[in-house]
Coordinates of N, CA, C and O in Angstrom, one line a residue:
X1 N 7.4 -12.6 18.4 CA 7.5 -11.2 17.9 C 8.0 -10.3 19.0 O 7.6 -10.5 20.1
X2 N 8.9 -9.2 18.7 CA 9.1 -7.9 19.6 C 8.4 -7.2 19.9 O 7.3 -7.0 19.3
X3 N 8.7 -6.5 21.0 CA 7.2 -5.6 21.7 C 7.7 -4.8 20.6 O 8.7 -4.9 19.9
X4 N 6.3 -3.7 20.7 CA 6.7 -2.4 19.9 C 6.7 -2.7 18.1 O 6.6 -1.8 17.3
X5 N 6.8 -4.1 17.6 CA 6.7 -3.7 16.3 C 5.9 -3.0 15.4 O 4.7 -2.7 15.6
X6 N 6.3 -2.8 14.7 CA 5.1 -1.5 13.8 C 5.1 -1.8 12.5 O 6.0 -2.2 11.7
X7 N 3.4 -1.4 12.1 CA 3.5 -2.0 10.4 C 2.5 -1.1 10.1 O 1.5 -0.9 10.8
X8 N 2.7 -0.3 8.7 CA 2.1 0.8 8.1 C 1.6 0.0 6.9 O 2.3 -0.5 6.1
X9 N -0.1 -0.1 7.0 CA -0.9 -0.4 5.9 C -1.8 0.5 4.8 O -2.9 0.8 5.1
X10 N -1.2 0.9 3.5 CA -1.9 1.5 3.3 C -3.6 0.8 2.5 O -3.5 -0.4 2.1
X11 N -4.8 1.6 2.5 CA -6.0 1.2 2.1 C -6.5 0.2 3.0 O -6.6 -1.0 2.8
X12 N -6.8 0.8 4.1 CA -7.5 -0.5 5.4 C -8.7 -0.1 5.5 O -9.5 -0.8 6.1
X13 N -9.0 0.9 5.0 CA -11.0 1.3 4.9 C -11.7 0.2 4.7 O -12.9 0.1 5.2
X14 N -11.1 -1.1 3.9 CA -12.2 -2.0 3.8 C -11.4 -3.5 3.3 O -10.2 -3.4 3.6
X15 N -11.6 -4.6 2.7 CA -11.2 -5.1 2.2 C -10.4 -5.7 2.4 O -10.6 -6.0 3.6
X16 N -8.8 -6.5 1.9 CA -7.8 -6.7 1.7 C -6.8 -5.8 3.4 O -6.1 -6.3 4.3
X17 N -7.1 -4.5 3.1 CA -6.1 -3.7 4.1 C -6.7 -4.1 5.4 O -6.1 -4.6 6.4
X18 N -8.0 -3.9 5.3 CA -8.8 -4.2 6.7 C -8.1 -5.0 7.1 O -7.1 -4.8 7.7
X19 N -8.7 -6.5 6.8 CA -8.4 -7.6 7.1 C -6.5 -8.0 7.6 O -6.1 -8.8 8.4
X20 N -5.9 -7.2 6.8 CA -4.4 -7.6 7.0 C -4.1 -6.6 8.3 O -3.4 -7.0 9.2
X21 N -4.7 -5.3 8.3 CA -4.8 -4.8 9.9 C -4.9 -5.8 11.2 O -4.2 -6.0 12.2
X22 N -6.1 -6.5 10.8 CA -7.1 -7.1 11.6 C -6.2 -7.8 12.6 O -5.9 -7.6 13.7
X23 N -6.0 -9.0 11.4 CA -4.7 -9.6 11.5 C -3.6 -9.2 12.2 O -3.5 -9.5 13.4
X24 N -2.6 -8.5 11.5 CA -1.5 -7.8 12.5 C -1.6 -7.1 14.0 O -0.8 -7.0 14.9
X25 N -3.3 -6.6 13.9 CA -3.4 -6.6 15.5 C -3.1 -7.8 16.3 O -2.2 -7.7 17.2
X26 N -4.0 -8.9 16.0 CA -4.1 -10.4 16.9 C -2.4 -11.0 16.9 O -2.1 -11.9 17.7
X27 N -1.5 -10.3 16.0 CA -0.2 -10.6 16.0 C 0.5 -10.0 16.8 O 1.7 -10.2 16.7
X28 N 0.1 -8.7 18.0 CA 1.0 -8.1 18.5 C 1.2 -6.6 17.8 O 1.4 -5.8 18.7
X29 N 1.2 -6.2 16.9 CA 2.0 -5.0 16.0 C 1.0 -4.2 15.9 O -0.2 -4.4 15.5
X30 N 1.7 -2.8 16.5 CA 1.0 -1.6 16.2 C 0.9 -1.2 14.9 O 1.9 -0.7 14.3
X31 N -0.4 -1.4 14.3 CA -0.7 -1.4 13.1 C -1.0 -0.2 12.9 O -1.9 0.1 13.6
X32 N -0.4 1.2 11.7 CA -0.7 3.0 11.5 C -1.5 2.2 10.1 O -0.9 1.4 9.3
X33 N -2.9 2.7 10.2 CA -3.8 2.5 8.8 C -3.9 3.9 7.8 O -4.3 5.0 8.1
X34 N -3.5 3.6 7.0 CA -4.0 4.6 6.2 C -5.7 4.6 5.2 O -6.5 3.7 4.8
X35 N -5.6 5.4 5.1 CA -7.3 5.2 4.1 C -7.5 6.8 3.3 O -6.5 7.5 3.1
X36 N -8.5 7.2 3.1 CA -9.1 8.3 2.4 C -10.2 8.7 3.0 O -10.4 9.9 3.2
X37 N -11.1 7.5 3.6 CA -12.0 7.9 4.9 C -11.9 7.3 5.9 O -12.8 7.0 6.6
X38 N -10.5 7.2 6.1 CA -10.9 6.6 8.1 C -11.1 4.8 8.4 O -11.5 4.0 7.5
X39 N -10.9 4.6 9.1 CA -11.6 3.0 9.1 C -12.0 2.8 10.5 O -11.5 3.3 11.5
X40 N -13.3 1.8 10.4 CA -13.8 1.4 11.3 C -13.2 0.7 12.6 O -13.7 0.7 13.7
X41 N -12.1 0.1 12.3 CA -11.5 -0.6 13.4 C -10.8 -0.1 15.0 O -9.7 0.4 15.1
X42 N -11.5 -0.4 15.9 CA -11.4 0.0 17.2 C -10.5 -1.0 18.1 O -11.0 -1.9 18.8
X43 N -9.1 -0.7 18.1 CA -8.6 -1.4 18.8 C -7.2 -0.1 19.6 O -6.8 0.9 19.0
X44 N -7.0 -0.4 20.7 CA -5.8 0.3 21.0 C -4.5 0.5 21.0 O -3.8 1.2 21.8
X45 N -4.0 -0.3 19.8 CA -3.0 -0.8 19.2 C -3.0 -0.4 17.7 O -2.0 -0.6 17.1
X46 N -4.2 0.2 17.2 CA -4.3 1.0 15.6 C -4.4 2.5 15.5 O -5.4 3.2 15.9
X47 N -3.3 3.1 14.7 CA -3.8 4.3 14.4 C -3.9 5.0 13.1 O -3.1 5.3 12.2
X48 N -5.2 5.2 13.5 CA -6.0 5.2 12.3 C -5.2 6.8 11.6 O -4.8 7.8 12.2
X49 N -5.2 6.5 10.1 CA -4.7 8.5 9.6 C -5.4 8.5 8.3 O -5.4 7.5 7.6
X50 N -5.8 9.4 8.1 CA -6.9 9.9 7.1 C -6.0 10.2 6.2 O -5.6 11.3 6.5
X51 N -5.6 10.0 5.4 CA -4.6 10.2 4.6 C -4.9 9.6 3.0 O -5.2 8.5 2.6
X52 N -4.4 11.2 1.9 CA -4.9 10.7 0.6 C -3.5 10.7 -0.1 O -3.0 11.7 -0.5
X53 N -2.8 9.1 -0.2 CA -1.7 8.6 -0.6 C -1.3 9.4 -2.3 O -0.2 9.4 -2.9
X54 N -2.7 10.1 -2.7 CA -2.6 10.2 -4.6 C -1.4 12.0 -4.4 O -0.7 12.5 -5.3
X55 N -1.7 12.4 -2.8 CA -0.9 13.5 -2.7 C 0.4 14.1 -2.2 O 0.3 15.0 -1.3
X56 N 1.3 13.9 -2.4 CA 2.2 14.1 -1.8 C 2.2 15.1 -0.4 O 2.5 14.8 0.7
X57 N 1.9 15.8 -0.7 CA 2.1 16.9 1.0 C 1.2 16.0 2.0 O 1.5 16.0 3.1
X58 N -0.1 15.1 1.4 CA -0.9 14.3 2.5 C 0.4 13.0 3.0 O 0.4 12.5 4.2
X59 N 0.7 12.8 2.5 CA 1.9 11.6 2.9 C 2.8 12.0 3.7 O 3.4 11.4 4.6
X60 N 2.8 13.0 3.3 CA 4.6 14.5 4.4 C 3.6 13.9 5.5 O 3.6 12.8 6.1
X61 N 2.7 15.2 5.7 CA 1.9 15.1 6.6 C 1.5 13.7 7.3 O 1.3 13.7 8.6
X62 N 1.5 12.8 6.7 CA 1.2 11.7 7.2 C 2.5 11.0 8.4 O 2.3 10.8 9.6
X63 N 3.5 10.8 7.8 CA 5.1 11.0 8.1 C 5.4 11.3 9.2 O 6.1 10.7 10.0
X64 N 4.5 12.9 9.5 CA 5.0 13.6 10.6 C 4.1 12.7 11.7 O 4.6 12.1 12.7
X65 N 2.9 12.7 11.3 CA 2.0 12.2 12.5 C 2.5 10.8 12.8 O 2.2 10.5 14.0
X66 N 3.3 9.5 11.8 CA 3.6 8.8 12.5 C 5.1 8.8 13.4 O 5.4 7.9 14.1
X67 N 5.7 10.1 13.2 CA 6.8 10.5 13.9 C 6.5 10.6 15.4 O 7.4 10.4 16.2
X68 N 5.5 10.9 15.7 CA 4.9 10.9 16.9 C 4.6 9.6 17.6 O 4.6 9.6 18.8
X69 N 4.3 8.3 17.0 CA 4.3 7.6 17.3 C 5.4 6.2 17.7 O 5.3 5.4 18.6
X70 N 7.0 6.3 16.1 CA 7.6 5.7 16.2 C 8.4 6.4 15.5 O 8.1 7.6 15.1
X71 N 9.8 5.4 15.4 CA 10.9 6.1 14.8 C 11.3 5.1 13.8 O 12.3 5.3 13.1
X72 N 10.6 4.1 13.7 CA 10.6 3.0 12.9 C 10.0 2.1 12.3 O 9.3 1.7 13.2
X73 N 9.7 1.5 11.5 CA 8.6 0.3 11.0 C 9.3 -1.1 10.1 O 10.1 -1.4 9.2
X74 N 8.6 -1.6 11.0 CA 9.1 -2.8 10.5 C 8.5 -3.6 9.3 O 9.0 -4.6 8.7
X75 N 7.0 -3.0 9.1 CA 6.7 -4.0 7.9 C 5.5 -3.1 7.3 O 4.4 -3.0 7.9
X76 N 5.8 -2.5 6.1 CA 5.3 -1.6 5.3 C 4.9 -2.5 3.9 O 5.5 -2.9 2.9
X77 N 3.2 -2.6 4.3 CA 2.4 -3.0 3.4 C 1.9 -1.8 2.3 O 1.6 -0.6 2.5
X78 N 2.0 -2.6 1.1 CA 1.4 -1.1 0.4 C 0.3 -2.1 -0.8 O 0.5 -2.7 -1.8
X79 N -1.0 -1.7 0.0 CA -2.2 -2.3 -0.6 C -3.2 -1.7 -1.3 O -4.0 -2.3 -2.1
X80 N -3.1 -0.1 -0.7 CA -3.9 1.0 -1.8 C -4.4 0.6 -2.8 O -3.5 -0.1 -3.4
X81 N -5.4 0.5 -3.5 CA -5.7 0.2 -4.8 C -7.1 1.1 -5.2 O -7.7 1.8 -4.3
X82 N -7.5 0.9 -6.7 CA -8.3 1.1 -7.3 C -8.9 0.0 -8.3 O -7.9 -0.8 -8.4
X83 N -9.7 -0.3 -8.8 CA -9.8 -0.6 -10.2 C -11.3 -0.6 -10.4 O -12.2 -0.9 -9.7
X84 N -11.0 -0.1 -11.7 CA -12.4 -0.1 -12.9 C -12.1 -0.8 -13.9 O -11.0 -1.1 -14.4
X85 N -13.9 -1.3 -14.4 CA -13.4 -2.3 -15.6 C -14.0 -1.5 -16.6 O -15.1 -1.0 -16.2
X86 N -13.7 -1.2 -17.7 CA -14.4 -1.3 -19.2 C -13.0 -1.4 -20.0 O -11.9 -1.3 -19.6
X87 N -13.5 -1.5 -21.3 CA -12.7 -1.7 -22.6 C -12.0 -0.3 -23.0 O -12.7 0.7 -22.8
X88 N -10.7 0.0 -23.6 CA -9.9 0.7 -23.4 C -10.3 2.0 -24.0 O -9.9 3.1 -23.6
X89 N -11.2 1.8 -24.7 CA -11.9 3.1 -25.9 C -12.9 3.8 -24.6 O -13.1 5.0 -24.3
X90 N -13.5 2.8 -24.0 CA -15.0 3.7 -23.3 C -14.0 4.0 -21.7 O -14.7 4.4 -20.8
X91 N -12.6 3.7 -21.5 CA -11.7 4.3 -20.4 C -11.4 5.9 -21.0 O -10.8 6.2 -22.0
X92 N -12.2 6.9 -19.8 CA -11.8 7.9 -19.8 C -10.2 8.2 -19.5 O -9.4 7.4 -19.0
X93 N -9.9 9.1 -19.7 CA -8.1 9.5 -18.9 C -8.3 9.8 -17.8 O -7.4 9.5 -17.1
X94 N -9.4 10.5 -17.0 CA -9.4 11.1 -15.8 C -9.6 9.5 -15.1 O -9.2 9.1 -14.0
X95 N -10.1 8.7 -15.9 CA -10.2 7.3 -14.9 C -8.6 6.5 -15.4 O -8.0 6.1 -14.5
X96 N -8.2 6.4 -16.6 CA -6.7 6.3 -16.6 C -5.8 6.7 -15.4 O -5.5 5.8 -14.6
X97 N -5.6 7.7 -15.3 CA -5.3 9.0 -14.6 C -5.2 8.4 -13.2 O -4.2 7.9 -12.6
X98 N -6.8 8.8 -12.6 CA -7.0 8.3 -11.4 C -6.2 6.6 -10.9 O -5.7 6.4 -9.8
X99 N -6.2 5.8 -11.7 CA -5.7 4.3 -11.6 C -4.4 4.6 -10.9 O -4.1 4.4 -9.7
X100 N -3.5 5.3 -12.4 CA -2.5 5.3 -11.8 C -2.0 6.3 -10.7 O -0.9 6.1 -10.1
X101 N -2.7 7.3 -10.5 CA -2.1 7.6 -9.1 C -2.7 7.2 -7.8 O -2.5 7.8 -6.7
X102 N -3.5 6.3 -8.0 CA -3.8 5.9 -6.4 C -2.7 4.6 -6.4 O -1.9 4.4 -5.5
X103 N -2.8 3.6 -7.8 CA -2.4 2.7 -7.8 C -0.7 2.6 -7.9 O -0.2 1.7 -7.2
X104 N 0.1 3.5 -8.7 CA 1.4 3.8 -8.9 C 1.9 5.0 -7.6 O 2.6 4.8 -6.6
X105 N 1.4 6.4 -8.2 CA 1.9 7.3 -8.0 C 2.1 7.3 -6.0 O 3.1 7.5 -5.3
X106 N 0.6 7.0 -5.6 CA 1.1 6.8 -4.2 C 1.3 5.8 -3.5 O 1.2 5.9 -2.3
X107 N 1.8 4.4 -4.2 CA 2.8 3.8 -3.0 C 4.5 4.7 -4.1 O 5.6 4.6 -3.6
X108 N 4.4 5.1 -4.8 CA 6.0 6.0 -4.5 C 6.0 7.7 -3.7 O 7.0 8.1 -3.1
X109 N 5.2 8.1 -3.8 CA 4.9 8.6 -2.5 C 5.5 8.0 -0.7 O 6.0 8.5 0.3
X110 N 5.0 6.9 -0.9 CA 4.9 5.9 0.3 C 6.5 5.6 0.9 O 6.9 5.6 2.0
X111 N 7.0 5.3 -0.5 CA 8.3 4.6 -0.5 C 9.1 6.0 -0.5 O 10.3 6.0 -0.4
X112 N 8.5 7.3 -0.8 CA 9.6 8.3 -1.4 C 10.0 8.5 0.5 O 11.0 8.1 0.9
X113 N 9.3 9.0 1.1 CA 8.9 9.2 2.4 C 9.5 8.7 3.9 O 9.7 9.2 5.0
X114 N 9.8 6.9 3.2 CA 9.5 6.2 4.0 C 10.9 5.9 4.6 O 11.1 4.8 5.2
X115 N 11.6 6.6 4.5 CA 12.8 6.3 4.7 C 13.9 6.5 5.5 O 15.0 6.0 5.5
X116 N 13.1 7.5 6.3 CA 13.8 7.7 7.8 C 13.1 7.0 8.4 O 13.2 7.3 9.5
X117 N 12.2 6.0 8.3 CA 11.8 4.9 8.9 C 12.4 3.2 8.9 O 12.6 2.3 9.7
X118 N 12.6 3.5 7.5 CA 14.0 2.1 7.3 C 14.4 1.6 8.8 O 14.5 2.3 9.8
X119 N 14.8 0.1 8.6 CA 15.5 -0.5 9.9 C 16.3 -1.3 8.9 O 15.9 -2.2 8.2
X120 N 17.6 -1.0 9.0 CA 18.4 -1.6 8.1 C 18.5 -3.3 8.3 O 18.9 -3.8 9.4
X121 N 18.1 -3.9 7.3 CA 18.2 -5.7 7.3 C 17.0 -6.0 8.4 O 17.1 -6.9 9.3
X122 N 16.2 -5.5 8.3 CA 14.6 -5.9 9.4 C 13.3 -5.3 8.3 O 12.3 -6.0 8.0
X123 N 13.4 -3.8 8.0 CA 11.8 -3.6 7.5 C 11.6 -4.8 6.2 O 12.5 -5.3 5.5
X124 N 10.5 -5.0 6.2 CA 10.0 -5.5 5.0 C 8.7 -4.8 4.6 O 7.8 -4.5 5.3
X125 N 8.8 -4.8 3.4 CA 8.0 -4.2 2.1 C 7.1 -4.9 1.4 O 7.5 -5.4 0.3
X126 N 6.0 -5.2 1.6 CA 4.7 -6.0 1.0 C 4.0 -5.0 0.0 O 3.5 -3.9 0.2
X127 N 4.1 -5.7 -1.2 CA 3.3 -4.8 -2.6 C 2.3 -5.8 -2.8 O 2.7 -7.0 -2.9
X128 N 0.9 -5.5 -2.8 CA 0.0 -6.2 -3.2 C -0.4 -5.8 -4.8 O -1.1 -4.9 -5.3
X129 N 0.2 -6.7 -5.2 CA -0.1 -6.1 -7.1 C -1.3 -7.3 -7.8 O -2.3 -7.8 -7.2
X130 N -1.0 -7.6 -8.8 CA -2.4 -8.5 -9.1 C -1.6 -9.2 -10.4 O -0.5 -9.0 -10.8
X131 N -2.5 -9.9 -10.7 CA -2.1 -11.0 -11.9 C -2.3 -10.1 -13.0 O -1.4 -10.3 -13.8
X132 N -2.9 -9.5 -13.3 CA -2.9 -8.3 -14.2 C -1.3 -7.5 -14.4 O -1.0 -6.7 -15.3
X133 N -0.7 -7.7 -13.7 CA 0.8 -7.2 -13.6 C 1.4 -8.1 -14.4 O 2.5 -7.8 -14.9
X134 N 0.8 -9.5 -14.7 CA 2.1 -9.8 -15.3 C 0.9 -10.2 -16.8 O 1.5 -10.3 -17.8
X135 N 0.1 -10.4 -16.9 CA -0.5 -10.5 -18.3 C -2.0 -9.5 -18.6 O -2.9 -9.4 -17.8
X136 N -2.0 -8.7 -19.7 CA -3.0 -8.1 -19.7 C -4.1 -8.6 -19.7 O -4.2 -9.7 -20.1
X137 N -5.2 -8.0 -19.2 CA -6.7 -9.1 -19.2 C -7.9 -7.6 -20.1 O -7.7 -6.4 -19.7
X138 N -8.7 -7.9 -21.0 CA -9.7 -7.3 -21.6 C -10.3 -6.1 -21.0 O -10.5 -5.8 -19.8
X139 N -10.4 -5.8 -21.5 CA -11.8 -4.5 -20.5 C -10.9 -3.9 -18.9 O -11.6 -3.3 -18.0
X140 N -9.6 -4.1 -18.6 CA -9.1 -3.7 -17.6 C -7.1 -3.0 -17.3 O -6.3 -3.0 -16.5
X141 N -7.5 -2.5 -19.5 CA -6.3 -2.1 -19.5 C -6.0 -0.9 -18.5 O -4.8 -0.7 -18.5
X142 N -6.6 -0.2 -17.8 CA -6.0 1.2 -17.0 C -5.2 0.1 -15.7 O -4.1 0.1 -15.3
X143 N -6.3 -0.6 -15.4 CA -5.6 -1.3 -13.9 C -4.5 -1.9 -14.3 O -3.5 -1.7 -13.7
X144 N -4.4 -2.8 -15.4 CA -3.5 -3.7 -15.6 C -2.3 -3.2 -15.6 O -1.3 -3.7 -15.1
X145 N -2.5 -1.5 -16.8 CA -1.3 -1.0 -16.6 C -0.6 -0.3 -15.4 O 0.6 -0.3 -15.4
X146 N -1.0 0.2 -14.7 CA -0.6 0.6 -13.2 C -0.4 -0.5 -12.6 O 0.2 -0.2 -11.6
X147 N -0.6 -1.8 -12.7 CA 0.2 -2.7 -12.2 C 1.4 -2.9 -12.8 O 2.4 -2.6 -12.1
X148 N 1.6 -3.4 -13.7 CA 2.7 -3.0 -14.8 C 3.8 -2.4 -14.0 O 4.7 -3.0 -13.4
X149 N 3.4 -0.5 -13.9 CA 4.2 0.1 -13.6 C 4.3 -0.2 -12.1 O 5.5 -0.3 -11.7
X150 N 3.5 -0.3 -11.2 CA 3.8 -0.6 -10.2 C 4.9 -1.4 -9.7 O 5.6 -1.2 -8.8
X151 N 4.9 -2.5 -10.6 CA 5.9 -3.6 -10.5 C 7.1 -3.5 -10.6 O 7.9 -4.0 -9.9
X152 N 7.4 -2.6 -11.5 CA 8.6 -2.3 -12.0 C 9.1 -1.0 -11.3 O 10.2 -0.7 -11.5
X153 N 8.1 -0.1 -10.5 CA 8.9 0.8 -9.6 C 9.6 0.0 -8.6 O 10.7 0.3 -8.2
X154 N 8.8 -1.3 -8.1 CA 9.0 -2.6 -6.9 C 10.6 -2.8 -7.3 O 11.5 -2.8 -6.4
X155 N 10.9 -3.0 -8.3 CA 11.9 -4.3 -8.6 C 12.9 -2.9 -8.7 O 13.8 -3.1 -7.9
X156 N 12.9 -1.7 -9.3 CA 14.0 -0.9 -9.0 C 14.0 0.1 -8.0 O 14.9 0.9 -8.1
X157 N 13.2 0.0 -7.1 CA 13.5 0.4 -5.6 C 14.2 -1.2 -4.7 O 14.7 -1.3 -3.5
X158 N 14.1 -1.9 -5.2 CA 14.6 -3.3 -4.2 C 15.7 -3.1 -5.0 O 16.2 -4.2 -4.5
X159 N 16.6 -2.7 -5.8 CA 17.7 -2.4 -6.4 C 18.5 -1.7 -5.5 O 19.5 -2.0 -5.0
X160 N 18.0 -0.6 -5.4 CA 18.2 0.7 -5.2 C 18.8 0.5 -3.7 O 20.0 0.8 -3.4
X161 N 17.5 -0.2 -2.6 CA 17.7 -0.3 -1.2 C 18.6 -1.8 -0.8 O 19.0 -2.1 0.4
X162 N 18.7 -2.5 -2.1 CA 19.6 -3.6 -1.6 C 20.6 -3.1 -0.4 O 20.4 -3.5 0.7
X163 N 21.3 -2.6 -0.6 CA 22.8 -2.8 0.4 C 22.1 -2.4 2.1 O 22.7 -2.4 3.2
X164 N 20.8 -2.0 1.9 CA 20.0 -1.5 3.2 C 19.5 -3.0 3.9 O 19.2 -3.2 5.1
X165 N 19.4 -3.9 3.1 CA 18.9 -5.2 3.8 C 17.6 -5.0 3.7 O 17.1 -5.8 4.5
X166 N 16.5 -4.2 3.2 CA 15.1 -3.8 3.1 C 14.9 -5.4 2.5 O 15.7 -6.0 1.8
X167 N 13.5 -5.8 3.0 CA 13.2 -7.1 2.5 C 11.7 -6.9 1.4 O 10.7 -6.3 1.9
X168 N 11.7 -7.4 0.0 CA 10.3 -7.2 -0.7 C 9.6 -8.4 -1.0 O 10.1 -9.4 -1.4
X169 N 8.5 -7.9 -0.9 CA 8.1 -9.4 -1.3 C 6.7 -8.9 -2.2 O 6.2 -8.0 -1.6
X170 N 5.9 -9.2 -3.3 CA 5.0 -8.5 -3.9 C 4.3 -9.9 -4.6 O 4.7 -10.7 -5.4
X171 N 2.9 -9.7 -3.7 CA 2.3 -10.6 -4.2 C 0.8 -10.2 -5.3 O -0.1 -9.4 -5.0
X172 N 1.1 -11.1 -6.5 CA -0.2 -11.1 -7.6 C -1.6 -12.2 -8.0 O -1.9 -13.1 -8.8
X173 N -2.1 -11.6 -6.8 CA -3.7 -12.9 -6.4 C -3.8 -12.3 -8.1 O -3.1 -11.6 -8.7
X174 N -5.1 -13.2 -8.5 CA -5.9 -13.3 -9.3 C -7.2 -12.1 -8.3 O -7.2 -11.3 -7.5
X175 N -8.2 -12.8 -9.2 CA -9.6 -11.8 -8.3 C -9.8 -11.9 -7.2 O -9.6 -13.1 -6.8
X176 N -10.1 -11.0 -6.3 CA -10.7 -11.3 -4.7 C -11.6 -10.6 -5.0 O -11.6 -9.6 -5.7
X177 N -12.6 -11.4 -4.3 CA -13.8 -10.8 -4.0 C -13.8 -9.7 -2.5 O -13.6 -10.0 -1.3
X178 N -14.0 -8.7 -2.9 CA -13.6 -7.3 -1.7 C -14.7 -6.2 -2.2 O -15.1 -6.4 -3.3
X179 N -15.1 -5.2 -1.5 CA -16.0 -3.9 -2.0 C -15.5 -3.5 -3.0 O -16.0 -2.5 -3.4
X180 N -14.1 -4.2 -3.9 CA -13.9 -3.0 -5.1 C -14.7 -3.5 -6.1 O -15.0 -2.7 -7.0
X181 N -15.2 -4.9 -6.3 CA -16.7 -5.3 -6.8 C -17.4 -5.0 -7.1 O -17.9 -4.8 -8.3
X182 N -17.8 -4.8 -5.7 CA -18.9 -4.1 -5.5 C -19.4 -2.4 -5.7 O -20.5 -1.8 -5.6
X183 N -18.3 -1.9 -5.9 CA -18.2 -0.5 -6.5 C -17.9 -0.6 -8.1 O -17.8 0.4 -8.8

């Protein structure tokens, strides 16, 4: 790998982001975390940004602070997530709602943003979506659908950025066991 690579993860507070931080440290790459509270990881190669992806001016903001750091990224994970389970009747809208904009609204935020960052024919674009994206599952229509849409913002921004050489790749685990379980 090149000195200096850099890779923007959002949702590293715990979980899935953590762990792919973790990782991309022991790989060399200055890893910029995003979260909502901060994350625990102490290395001098991470920087940490408190950043609430559901807002756009927090993402500007965010932008700027990684302008200070690089002028480029090479590998822009977008792992943010939420999910709650019940059956579609006892899903409030404000938890509707909430799904889709931590789950949709801010990785396009992410992507809206991210684009004086582009490295033409080098960044790559990691969407962590779920199997729920491609079949509905019971008691988990709010998540399922923000994957849905997730996916399909995926496949027409990799349209969009084709002739840029932007590389995507979007992967749909089934369940992990992670704190969103346990919440």
């Amino acid at each position: 790998m090149d000195e200096n690579q850099f890779a923007l993860i959002t949702g590293t507070s715990s979980g899935l982001g953590f762990e792919m931080a973790q990782f991309l440290l022991e790989e060399g790459y200055t890893v910029i975390g995003l979260s909502r509270r901060g994350t625990s990881i102490d290395h001098e190669s991470f920087i940490d940004i408190v950043c609430d992806i559901r807002d756009e001016a927090s993402v500007e903001e965010m932008y700027e602070l990684v302008s200070g750091h690089t002028s480029t990224l090479d590998l822009l994970i977008l792992n943010a997530g939420i999910f709650e389970m019940s059956p579609l009747v006892e899903t409030s809208t404000k938890e509707f709602n909430d799904q889709l904009s931590t789950n949709v609204v801010g990785a396009f935020h992410i992507l809206k943003h991210a684009n004086d960052f582009l490295i033409e024919n080098q960044t790559h674009v990691i969407t962590i979506s779920s199997i729920a994206a491609k079949k509905g599952f019971a008691n988990i229509s709010a998540y399922s659908a923000s994957k849905f849409a997730l996916n399909g913002m995926i496949e027409a921004v990799k349209e969009e950025w084709q002739d840029l050489g932007i590389r995507f790749t979007t992967l749909m685990p089934g369940a992990i066991y992670t704190p969103l379980w346990e919440e």
